[in-house]
Coordinates of C-alpha atoms in Angstrom, one line a residue:
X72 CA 0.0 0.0 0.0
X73 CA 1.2 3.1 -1.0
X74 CA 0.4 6.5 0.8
X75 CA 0.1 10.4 -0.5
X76 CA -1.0 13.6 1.1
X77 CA -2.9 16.1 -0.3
X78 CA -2.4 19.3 1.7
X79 CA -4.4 22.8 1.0
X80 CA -3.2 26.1 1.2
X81 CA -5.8 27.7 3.3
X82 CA -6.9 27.0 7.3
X83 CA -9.6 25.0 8.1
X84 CA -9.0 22.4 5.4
X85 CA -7.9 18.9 6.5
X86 CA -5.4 17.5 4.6
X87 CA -6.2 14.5 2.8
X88 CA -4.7 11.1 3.3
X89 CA -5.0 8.9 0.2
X90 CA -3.6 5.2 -0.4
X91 CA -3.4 3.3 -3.5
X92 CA -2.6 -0.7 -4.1
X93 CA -0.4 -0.1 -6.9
X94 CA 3.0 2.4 -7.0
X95 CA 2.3 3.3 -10.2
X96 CA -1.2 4.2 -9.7
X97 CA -0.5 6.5 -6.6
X98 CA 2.5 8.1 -9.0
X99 CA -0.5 8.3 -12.1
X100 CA -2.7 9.8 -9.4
X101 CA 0.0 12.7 -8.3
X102 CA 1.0 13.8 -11.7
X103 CA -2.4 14.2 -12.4
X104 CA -3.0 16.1 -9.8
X105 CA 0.0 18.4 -10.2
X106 CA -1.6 19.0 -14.4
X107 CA -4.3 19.7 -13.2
X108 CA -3.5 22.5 -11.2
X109 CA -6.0 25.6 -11.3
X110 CA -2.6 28.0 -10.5
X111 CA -2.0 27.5 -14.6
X112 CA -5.2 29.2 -15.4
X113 CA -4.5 32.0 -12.9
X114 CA -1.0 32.4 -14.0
X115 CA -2.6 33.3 -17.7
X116 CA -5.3 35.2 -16.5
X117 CA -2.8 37.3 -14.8
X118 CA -0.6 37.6 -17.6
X119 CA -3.6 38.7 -20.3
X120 CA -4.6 41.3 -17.5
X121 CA -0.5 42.4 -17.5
X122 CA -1.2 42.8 -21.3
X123 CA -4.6 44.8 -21.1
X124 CA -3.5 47.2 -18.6
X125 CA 0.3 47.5 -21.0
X126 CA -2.1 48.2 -23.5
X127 CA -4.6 51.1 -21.7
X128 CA -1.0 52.5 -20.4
X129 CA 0.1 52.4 -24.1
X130 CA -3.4 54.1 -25.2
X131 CA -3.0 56.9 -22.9
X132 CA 1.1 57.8 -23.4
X133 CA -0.4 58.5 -27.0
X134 CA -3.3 59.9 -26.1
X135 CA -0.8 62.6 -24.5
X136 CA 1.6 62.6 -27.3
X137 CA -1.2 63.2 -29.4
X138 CA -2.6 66.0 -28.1
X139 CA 1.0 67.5 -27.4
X140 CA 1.6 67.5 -31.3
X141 CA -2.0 69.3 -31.6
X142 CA -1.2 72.0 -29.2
X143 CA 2.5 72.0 -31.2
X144 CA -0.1 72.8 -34.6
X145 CA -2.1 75.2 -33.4
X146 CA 1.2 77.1 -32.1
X147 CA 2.5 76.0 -35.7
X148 CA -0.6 77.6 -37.2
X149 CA -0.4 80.9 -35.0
X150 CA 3.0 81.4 -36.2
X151 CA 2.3 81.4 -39.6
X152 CA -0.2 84.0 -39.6
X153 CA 2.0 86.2 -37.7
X154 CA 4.9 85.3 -40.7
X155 CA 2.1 85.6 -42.8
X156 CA 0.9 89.5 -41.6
X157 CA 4.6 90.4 -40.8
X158 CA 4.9 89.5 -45.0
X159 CA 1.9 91.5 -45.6
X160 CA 3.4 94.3 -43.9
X161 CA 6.2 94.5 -45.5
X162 CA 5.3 94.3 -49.3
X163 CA 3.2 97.3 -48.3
X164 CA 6.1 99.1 -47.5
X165 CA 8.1 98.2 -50.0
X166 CA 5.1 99.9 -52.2
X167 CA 5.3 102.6 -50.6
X168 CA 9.5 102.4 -51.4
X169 CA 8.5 102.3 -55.0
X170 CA 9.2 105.5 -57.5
X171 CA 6.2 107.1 -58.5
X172 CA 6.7 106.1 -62.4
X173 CA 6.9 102.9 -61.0
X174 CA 3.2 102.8 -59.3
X175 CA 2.1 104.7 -62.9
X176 CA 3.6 101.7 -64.9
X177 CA 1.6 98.9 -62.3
X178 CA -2.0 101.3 -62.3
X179 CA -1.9 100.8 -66.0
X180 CA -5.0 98.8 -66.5
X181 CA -4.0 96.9 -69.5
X182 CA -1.0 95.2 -67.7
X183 CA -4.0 94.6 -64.7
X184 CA -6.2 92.9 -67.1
X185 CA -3.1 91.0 -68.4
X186 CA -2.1 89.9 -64.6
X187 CA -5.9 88.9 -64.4
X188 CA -6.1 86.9 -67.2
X189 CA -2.7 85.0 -66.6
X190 CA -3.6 84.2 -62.8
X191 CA -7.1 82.9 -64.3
X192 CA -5.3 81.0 -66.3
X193 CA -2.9 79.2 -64.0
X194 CA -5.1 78.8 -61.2
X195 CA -7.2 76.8 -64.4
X196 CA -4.3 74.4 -65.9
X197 CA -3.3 74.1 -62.1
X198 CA -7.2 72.6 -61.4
X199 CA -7.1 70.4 -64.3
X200 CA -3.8 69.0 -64.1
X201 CA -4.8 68.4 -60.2
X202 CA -8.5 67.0 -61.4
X203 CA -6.9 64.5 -63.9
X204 CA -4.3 63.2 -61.1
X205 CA -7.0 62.5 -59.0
X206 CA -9.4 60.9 -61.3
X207 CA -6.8 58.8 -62.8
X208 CA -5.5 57.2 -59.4
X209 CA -8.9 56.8 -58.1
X210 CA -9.5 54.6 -61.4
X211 CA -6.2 53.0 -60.6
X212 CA -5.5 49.6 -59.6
X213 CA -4.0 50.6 -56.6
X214 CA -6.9 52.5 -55.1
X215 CA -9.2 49.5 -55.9
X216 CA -7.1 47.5 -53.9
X217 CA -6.8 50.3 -50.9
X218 CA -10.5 49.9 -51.0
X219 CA -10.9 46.1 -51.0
X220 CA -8.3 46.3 -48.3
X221 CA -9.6 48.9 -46.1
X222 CA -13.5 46.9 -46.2
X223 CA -11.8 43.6 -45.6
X224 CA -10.4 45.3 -42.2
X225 CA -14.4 46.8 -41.4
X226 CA -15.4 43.2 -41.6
X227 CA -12.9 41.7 -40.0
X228 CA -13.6 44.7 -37.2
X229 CA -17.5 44.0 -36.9
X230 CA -17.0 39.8 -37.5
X231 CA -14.4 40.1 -33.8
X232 CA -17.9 42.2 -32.2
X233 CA -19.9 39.5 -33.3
X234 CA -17.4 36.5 -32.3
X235 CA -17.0 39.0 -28.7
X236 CA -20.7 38.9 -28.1
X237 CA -21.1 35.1 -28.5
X238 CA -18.0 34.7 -25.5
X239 CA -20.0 36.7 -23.9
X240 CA -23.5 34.9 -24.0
X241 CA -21.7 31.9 -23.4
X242 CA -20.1 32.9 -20.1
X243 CA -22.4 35.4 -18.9
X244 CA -25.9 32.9 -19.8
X245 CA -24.2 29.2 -19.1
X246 CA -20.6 29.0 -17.3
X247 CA -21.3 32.0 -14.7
X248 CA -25.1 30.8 -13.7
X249 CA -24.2 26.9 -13.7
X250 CA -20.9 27.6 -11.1
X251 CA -23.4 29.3 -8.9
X252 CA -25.8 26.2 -9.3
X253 CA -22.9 23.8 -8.7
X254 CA -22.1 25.8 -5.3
X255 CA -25.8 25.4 -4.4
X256 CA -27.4 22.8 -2.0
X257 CA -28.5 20.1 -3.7
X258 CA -26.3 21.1 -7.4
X259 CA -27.6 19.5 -10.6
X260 CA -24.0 20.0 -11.9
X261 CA -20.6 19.6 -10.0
X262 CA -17.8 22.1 -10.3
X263 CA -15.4 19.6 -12.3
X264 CA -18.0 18.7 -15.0
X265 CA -18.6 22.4 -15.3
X266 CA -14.7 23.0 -15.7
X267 CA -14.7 20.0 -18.2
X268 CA -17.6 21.7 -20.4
X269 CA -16.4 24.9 -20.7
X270 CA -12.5 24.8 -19.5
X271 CA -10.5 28.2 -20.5
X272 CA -13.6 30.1 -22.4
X273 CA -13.2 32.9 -20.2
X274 CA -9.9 33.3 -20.7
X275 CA -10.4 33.6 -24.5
X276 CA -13.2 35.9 -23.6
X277 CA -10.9 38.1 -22.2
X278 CA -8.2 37.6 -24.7
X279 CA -10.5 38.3 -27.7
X280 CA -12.0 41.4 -25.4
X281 CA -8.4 42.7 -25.3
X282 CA -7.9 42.4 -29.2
X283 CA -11.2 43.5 -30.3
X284 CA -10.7 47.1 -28.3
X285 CA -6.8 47.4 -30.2
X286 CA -8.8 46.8 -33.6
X287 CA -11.8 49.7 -32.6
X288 CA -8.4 51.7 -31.7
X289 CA -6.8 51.6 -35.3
X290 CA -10.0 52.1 -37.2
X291 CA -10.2 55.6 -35.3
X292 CA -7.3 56.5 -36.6
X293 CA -8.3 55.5 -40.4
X294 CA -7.4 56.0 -43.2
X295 CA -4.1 54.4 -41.3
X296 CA -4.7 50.5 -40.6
X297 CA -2.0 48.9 -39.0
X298 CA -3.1 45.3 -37.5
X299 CA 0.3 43.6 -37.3
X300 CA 1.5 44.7 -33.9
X301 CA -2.3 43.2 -32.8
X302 CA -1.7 40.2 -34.3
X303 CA 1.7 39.8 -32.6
X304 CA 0.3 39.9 -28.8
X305 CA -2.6 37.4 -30.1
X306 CA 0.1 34.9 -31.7
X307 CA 1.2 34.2 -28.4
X308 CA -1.8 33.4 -26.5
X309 CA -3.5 31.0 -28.8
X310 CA -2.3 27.6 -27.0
X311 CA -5.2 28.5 -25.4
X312 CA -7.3 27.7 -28.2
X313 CA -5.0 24.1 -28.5
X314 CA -6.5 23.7 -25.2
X315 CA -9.8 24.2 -26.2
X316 CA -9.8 21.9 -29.4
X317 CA -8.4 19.3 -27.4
X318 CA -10.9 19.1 -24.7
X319 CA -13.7 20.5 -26.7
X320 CA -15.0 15.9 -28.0
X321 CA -14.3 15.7 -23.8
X322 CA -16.3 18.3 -23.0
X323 CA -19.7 17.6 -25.3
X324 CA -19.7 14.2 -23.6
X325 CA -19.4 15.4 -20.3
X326 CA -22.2 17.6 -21.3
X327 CA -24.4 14.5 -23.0
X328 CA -23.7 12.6 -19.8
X329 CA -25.0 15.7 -17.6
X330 CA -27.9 16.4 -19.6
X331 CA -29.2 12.7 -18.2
X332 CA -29.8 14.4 -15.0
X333 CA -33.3 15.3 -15.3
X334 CA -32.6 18.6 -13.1
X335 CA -29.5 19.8 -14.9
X336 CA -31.7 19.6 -18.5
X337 CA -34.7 21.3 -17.2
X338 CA -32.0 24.2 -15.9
X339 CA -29.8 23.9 -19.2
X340 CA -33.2 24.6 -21.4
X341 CA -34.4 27.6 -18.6
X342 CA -31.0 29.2 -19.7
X343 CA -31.4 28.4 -23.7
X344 CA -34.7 29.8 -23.5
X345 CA -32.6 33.4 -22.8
X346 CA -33.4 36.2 -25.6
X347 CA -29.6 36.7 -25.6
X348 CA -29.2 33.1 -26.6
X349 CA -31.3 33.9 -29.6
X350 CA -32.8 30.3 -29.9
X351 CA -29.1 28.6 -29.9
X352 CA -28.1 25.9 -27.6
X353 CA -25.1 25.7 -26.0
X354 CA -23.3 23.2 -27.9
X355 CA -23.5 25.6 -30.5
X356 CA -21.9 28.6 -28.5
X357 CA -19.4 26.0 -27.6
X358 CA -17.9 25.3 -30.9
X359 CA -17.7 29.0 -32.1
X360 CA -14.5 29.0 -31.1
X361 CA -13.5 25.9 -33.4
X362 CA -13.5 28.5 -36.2
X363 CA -12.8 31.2 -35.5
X364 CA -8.7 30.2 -36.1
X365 CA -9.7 29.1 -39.8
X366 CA -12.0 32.8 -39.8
X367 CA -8.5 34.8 -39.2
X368 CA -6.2 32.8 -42.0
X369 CA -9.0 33.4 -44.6
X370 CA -9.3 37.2 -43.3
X371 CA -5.1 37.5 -43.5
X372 CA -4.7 35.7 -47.0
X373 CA -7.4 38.0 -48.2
X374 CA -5.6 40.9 -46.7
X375 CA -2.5 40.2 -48.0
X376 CA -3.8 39.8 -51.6
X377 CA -4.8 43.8 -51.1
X378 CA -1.3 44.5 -49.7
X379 CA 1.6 45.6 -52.0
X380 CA 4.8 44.0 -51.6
X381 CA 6.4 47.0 -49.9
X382 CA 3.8 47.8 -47.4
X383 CA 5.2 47.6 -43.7
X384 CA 3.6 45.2 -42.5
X385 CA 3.4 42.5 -45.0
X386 CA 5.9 40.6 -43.4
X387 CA 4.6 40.3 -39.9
X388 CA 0.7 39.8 -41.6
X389 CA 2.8 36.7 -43.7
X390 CA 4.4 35.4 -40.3
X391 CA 1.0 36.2 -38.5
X392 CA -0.9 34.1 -41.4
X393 CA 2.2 30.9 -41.3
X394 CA 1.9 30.7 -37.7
X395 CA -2.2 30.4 -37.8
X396 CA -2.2 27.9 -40.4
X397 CA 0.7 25.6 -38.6
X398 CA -1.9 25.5 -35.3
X399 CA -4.9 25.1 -37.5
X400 CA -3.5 22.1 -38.9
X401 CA -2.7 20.7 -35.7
X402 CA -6.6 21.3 -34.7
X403 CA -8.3 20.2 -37.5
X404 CA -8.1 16.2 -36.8
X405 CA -10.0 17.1 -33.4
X406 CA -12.6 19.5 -35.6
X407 CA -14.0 16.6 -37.4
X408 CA -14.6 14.4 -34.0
X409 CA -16.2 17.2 -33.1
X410 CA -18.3 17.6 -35.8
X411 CA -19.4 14.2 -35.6
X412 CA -20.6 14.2 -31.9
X413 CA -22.5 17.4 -32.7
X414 CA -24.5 15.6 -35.6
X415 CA -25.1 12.9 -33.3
X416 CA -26.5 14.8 -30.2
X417 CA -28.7 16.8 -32.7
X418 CA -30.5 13.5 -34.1
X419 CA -30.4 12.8 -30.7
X420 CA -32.7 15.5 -29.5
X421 CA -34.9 15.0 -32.4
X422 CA -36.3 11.5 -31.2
X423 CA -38.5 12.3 -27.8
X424 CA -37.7 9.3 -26.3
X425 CA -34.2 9.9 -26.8
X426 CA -31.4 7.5 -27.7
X427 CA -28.4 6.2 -25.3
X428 CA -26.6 4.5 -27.9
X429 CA -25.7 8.4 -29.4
X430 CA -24.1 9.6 -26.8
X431 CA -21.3 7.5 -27.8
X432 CA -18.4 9.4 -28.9
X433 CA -17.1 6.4 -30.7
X434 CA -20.7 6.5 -32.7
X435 CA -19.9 7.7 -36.1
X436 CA -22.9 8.8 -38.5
X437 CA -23.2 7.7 -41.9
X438 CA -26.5 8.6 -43.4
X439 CA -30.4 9.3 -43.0
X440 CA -33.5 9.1 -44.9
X441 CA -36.8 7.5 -45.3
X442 CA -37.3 3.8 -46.1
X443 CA -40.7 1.8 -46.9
X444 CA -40.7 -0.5 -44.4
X445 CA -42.7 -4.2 -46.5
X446 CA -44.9 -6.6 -44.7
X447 CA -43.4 -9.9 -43.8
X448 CA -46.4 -12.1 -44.8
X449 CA -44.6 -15.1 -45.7
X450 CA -43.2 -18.2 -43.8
X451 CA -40.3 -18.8 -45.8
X452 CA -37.1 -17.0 -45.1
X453 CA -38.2 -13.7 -44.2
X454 CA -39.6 -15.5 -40.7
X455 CA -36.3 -16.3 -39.7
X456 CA -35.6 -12.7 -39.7
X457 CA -35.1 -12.0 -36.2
X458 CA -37.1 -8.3 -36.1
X459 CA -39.5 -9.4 -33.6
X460 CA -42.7 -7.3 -34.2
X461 CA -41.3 -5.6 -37.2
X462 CA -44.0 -7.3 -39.5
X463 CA -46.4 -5.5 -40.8
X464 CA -49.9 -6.1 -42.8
X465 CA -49.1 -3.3 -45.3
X466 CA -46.1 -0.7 -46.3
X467 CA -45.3 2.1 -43.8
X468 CA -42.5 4.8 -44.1
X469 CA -40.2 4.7 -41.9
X470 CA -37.2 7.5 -40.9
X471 CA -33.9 5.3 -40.5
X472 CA -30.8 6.5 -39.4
X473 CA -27.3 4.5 -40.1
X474 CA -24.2 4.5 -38.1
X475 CA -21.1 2.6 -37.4
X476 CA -22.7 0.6 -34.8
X477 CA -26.6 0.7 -34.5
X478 CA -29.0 1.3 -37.2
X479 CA -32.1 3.0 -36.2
X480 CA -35.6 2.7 -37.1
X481 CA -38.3 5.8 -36.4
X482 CA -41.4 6.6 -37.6
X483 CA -42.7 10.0 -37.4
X484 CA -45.9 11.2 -36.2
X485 CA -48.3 13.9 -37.2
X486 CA -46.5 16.4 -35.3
X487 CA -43.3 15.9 -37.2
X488 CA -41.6 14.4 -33.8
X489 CA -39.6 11.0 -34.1
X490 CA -40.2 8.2 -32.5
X491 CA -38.2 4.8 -32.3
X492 CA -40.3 1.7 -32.7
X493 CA -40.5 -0.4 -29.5
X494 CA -39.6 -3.0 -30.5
X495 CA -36.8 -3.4 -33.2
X496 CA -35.9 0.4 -33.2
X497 CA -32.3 0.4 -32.4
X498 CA -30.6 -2.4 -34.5
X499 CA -26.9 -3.6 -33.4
X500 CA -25.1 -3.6 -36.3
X501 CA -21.7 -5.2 -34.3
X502 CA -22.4 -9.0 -35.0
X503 CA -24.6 -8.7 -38.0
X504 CA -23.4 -10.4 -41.2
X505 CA -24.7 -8.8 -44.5
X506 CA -26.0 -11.8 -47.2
X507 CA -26.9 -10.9 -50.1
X508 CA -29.8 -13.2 -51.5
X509 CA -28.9 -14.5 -55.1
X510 CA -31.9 -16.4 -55.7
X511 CA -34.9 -14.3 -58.0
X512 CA -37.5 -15.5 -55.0

């Protein structure tokens, strides 16, 4: 027997004295322990909170330097119109300098209407010349692609608000209300399976709260966009999304095996039933996350085909784009389990009675759709067909469902709600041997 003691950091806690049979269980048990430390989470929180405030602190020093260079303009600007009178001044005194033949010679009217006509005349060519620039590089393919490239940055700016808001209804409507029903008396839902659902959303809340505010901040200062230096504090934080792929099959079956608990369902739909939630459920809030990775490298490759070659920050948008793709390719093998256990757990809710067999993650769907179920009338072979009460005494549609392991038979009433057949309606497909009759009979 093997001993380990579990000691907590605050009074009034016990410490815990645990025993295994096995060495290497008790060492498996302490190592898992020590991963699973909450301090890890904390640690990152604290860092992204170092970030925010670095970045308020960085918001204000140019707050102040920009209004410094404004006060430096209008002192600029009240310079110049001193300069400006001082030069007024002084060509009237230099008139006044003039001989008198002189002043004859420039009150001559026919050299005034000369002066006239050639000012009218270069102020005219000067308009042209200035109206044809500007009409040619507005036609030009280099303002078409300052366009395409400035409205690729508004969407990307009101897609993050979007992608915010749904972090928010997700932690504000579902992970904050169901840690306060987990500390209640009798909790439909312990602290650790909440964890398990839902894991480091807040932090990405946070995160993404951080990096939506720096892209509000460089659309103020439009028609100048640069994103790079955002994109460089984001790189480094997104092993939290890692995290949250790899958990993410974990945590919908922690979920399916929650929502078995009659109490925890009837909560889960109370808070689905929220206006904010907008008729979603919260398997769908959490797999936003899933794509948002793949939303940024499609938003970057389109940016960069709207950037010149010599803009600034083409390399660290490039770099930005590599590093996104390398972690979306490491995520993407997880994406498709994922998929898969979200098709199953919406079939799921569409039969009443519901179905065990899909909360299998192992359960992979294949296909759906309606079948003709014929009566079995004869006493040949198609009695030996072990379907019980399957038989019918005439032809009835029937809504089937395939999979890896089970096939499953409903029918659906006049409601349009699905219903498996009592007997007969779930079909192990494990041990079953597929003949194909050659005979014509």
């Amino acid at each position: 027997q093997h001993y380990f003691t579990v000691l907590f950091g605050h009074e009034g806690q016990k410490p815990l004295e645990l025993r295994c049979d096995d060495e290497a269980d008790g060492d498996e048990w302490v190592e898992a322990i020590h991963q699973a430390s909450y301090s890890d989470i904390l640690i990152e929180r604290e860092v992204l909170m170092q970030k925010y405030i670095h970045l308020v602190q960085i918001v204000e020093t140019e707050k102040i330097a920009a209004n410094q260079l404004r006060h430096q303009l209008e002192d600029q600007d009240t310079e110049i119109e001193r300069l400006k009178s001082e030069i007024v001044a002084l060509n009237k005194t230099k008139e006044r300098m003039r001989p008198y033949q002189g002043n004859q010679e420039e009150e001559n009217p026919d050299i005034k209407k000369i002066k006239k006509v050639q000012s009218f005349m270069r102020g005219w060519l000067c308009r042209r010349k200035w109206k044809t620039i500007v009409q040619d590089y507005i036609c030009s393919p280099h303002a078409e692609s300052m366009r395409k490239r400035n409205q690729i940055v508004f969407n990307m700016v009101e897609a993050e608000s979007e992608y915010v808001h749904q972090l928010y209804v997700l932690v504000n409507c579902f992970l904050r209300p169901l840690r306060m029903a987990a500390s209640s008396k009798k909790p439909p839902i312990s602290h650790d399976d909440v964890s398990s659902i839902f894991l480091n959303s807040e932090t990405i809340m946070f995160l993404h709260e951080i990096f939506h505010q720096g892209l509000k901040a460089r659309i103020a200062n439009w028609p100048t966009l640069i994103l790079a230096d955002l994109f460089d504090i984001l790189l480094p934080m997104l092993n939290i999304y890692q995290e949250f792929v790899r958990n993410h099959q974990y945590s919908l079956q922690v979920l399916a095996n929650c929502k078995q608990n009659r109490d925890f369902d009837k909560l889960l739909k109370q808070y689905e039933a929220n206006p904010a939630c907008e008729g979603r459920m919260l398997e769908t809030f959490l797999t936003y996350p899933m794509f948002q990775i793949p939303r940024y490298i499609i938003s970057l490759h389109e940016l960069l085909a709207h950037t010149p070659h010599e803009h600034v920050e083409r390399k660290s948008l490039e770099f930005a784009k590599s590093k996104l793709e390398e972690l979306s390719r490491v995520m993407h093998d997880e994406v498709s389990d994922t998929e898969n256990i979200r098709k199953n757990l919406a079939i799921e809710r569409t039969i009443v009675e519901g179905c065990d067999i899909l909360l299998d993650t192992s359960q992979t769907f294949i296909r759906q759709g309606s079948l003709i179920q014929v009566p079995s009338v004869e006493r040949g072979k198609l009695s030996k067909v072990r379907l019980g009460s399957l038989s019918l005494k005439k032809e009835g549609e029937r809504q089937c469902f395939l999979f890896t392991k089970h096939f499953l038979i409903c029918t659906r009433s006049s409601g349009g709600k699905l219903h498996l057949l009592k007997t007969g309606g779930v079909l192990s497909l494990i041990e079953c041997t597929l003949i194909e009759e050659t005979e014509a009979s």
